[in-house]
Short mmCIF file of C-alpha atoms in Angstrom, two decimals:
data_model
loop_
_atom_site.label_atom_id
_atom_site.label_comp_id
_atom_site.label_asym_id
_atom_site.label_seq_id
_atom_site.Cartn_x
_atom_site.Cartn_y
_atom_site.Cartn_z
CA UNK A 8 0.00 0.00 0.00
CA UNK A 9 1.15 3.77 -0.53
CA UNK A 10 2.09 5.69 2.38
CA UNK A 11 1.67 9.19 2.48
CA UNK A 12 3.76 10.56 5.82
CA UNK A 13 3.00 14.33 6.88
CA UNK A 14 5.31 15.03 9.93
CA UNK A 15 3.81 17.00 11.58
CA UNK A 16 -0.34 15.57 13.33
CA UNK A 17 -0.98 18.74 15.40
CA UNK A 18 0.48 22.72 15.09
CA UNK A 19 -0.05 25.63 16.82
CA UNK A 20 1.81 28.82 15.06
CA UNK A 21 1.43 32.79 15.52
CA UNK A 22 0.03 35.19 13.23
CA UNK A 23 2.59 36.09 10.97
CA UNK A 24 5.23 32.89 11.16
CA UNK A 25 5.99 31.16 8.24
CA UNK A 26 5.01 27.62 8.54
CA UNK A 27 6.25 24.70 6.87
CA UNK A 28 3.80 21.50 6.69
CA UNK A 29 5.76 18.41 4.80
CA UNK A 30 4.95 15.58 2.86
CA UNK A 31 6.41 12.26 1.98
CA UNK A 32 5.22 9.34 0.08
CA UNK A 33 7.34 5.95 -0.41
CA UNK A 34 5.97 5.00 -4.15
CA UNK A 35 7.26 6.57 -7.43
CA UNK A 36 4.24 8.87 -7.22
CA UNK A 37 3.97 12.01 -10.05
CA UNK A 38 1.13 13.27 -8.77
CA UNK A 39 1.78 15.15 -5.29
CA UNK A 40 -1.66 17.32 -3.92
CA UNK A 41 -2.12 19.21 -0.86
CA UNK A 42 -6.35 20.09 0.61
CA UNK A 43 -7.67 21.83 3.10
CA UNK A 44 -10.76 20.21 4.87
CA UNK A 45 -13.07 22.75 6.68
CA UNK A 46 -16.36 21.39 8.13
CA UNK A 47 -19.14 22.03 5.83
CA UNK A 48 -16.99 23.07 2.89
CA UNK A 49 -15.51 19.50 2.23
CA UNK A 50 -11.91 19.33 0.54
CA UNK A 51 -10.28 21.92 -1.40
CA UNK A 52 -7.61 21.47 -3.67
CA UNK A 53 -4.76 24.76 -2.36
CA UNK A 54 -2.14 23.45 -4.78
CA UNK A 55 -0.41 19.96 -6.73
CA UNK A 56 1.73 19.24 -8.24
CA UNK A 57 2.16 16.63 -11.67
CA UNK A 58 6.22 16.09 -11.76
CA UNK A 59 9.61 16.94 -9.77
CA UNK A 60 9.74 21.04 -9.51
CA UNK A 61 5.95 21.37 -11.46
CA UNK A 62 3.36 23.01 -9.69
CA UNK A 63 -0.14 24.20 -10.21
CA UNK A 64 -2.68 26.49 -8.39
CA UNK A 65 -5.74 24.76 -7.28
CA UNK A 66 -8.86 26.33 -6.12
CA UNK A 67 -8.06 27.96 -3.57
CA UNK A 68 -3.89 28.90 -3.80
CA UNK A 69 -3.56 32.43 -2.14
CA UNK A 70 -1.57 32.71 1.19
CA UNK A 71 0.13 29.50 -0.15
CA UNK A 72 3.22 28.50 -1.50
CA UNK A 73 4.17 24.29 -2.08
CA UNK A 74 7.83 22.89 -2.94
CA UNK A 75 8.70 20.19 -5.15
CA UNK A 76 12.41 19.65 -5.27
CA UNK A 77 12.27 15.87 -5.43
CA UNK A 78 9.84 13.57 -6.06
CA UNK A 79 8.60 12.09 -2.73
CA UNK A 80 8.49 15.38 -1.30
CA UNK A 81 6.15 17.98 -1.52
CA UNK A 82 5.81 20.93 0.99
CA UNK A 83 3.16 23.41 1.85
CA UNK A 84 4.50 26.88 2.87
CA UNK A 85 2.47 29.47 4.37
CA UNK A 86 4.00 32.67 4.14
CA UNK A 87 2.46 34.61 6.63
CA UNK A 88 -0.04 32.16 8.75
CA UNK A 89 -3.23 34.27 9.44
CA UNK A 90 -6.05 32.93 11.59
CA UNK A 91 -8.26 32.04 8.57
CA UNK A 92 -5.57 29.40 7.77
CA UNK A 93 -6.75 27.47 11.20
CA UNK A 94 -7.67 24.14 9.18
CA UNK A 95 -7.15 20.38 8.84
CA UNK A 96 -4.41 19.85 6.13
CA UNK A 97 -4.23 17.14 4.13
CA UNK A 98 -1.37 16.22 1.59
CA UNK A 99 -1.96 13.60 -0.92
CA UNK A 100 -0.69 11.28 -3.86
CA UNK A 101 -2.55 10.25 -6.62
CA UNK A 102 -1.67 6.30 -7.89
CA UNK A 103 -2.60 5.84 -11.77
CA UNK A 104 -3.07 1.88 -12.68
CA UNK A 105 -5.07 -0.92 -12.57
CA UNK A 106 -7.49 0.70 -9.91
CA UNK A 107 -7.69 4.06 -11.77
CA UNK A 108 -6.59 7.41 -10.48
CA UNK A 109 -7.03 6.72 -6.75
CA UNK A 110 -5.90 9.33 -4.44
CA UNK A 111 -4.21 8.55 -1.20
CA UNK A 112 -4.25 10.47 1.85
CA UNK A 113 -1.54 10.87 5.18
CA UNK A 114 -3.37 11.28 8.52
CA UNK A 115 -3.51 15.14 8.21
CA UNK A 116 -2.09 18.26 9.81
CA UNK A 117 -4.12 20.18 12.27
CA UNK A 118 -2.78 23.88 12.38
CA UNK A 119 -4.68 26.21 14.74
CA UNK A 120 -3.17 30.15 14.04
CA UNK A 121 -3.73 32.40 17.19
CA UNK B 14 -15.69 27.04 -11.22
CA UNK B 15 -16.36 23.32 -10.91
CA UNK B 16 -18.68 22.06 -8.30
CA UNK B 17 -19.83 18.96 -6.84
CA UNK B 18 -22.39 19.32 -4.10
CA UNK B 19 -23.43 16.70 -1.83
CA UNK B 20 -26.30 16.16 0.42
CA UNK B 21 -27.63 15.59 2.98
CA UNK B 22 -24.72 17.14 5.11
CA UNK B 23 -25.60 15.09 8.15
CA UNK B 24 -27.74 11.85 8.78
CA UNK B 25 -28.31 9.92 11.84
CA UNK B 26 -29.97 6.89 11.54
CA UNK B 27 -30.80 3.84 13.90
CA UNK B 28 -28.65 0.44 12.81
CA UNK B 29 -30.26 -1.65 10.69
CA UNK B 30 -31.49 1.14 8.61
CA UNK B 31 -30.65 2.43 5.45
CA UNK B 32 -28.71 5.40 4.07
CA UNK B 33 -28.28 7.44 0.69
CA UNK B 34 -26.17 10.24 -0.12
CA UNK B 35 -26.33 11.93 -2.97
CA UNK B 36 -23.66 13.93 -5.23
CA UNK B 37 -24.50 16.00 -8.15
CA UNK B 38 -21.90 17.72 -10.28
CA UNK B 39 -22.11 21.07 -12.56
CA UNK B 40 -20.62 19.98 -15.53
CA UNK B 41 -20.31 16.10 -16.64
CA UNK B 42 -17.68 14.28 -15.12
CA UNK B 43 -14.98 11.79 -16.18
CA UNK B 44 -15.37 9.50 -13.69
CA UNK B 45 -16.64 9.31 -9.80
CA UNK B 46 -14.63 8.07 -6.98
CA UNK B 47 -16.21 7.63 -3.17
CA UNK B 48 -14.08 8.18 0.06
CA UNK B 49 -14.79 7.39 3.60
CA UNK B 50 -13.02 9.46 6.64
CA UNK B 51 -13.50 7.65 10.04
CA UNK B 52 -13.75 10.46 12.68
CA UNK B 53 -9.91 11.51 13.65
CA UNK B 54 -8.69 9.62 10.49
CA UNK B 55 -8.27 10.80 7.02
CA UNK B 56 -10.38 9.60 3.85
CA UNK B 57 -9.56 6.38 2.23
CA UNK B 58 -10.57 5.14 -1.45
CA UNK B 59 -13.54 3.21 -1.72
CA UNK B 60 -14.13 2.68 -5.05
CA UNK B 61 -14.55 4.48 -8.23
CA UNK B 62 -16.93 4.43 -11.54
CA UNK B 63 -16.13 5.53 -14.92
CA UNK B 64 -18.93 4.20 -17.35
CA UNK B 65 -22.56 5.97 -18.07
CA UNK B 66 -24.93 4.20 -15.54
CA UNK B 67 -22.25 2.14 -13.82
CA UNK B 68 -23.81 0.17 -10.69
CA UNK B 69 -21.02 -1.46 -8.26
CA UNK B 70 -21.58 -3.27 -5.13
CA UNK B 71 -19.23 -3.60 -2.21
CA UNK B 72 -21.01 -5.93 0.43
CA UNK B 73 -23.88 -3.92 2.17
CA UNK B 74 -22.71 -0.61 -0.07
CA UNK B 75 -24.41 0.50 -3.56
CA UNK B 76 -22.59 3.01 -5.98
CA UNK B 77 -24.37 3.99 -8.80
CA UNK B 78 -22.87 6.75 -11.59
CA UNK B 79 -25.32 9.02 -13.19
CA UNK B 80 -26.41 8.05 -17.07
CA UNK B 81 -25.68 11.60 -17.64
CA UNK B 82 -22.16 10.80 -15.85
CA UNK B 83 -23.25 14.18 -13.21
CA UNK B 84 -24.57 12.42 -10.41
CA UNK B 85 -23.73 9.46 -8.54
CA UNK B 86 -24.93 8.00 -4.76
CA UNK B 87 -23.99 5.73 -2.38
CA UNK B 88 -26.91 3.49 -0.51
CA UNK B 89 -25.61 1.61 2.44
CA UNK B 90 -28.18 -1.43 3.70
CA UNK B 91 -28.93 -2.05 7.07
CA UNK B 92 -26.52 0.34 8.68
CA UNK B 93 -23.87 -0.85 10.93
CA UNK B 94 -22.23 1.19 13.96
CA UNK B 95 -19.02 0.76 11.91
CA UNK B 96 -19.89 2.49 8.93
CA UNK B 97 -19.96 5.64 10.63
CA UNK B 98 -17.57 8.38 8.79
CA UNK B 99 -18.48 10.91 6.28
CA UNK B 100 -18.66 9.44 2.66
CA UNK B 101 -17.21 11.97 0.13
CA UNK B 102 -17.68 11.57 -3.60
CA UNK B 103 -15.44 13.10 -5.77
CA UNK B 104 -15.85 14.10 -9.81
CA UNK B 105 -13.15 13.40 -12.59
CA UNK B 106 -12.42 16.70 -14.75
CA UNK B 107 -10.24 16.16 -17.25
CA UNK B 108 -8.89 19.57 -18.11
CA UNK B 109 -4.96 18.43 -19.53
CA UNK B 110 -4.57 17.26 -16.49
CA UNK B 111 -7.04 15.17 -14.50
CA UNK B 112 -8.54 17.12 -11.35
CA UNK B 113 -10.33 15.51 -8.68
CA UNK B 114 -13.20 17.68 -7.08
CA UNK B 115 -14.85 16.79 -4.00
CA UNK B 116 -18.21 17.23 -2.63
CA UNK B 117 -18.93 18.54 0.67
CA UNK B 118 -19.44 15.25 2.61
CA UNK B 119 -22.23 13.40 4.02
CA UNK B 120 -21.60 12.58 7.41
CA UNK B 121 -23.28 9.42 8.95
CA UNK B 122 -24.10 8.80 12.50
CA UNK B 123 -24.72 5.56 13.24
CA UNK B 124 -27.09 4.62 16.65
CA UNK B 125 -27.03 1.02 18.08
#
């Protein structure tokens, strides 16, 4: 099975710090995604990425930044954490083969912004 | 922009009884895939349908794909405390590059 490894389960940042929230996933995965999940609203694409050092916006990019230097890792950078960035983050990596174009999720990253 | 609603939001039923969810699209959709997130966990593939009117069956759960390819639902049978979760569909869009757009969730509650 894929694993998708985000290292850090639970943050708690200032207004204003730049936070770093990485990913890591053990197969030769292209695809590389990061969500948010907000209750109510569902999941929503912030930014993925399709190859090493590709990236494209998603729905809902601004305040965010992502890094894809290698493969297996792809990071979500927010530049200037504001209190509307208080969410359940949720990287992802997308397998393509015999079961289709199944997505596979780590555990999540809670950051709360104060 | 794309969107893939979902409803209900919420559902509590007693066990033993059943449980739709619905998931309707804007546009027509490549293919459907349904998730389920355990509470504290993070969603995990069910399954996912590609053809016009596609029916699958997993067990006690029911997927069916729209023959318009912009709605799909899940029916769960005689509800069991374990399926609890919210159930998230999510649409195929095939613009170069294959997006994946989610719905807002159903979440089930699940009574013994």
């Amino acid at each position: 099975d894929v694993k998708v490894t985000q290292s850090s389960r639970y943050l708690v940042k200032r207004t204003g710090e730049k936070v770093f929230l990485e990913c890591v996933q053990d197969m030769d995965h292209e695809n590389m995604f990061w969500y948010r999940q907000d209750p109510g609203l569902g999941l929503r694409l912030i930014y993925f990425s399709y190859d090493v050092k590709m990236k494209e916006k998603g729905d809902i990019p601004e305040g965010y930044s992502v890094s894809r230097e290698k493969k297996e890792r792809f990071s979500l950078i927010l530049e200037s954490a504001s209190t509307n960035q208080t969410s359940m983050y949720l990287c992802a990596a997308r397998y393509q083969g015999a079961r289709g174009n199944t997505i596979y999720f780590g555990e999540g990253s809670w950051l709360t912004v104060v | 922009g794309q969107q893939v609603m979902q409803i209900p939001q919420y559902q509590h039923v007693q066990e033993g009884e059943d449980f739709t969810t619905y998931c309707n699209s804007s546009t027509t959709l490549s293919n459907i895939q349904w998730y389920k997130q355990r509470p504290g966990g993070h969603p995990v593939f069910l399954i996912q349908l590609v053809k016009s009117g596609e029916v699958k069956k997993q067990k006690r759960l029911t997927f069916q794909f729209g023959e318009a390819k912009k709605n799909s639902s899940l029916h769960i049978t005689a509800t069991q405390t374990t399926d609890v979760g919210t159930y998230f569909c999510a649409g195929g869009v095939n613009t170069g590059f294959q997006k994946l757009v989610f719905g807002t969730g159903t979440r089930l509650l699940v009574s013994p």
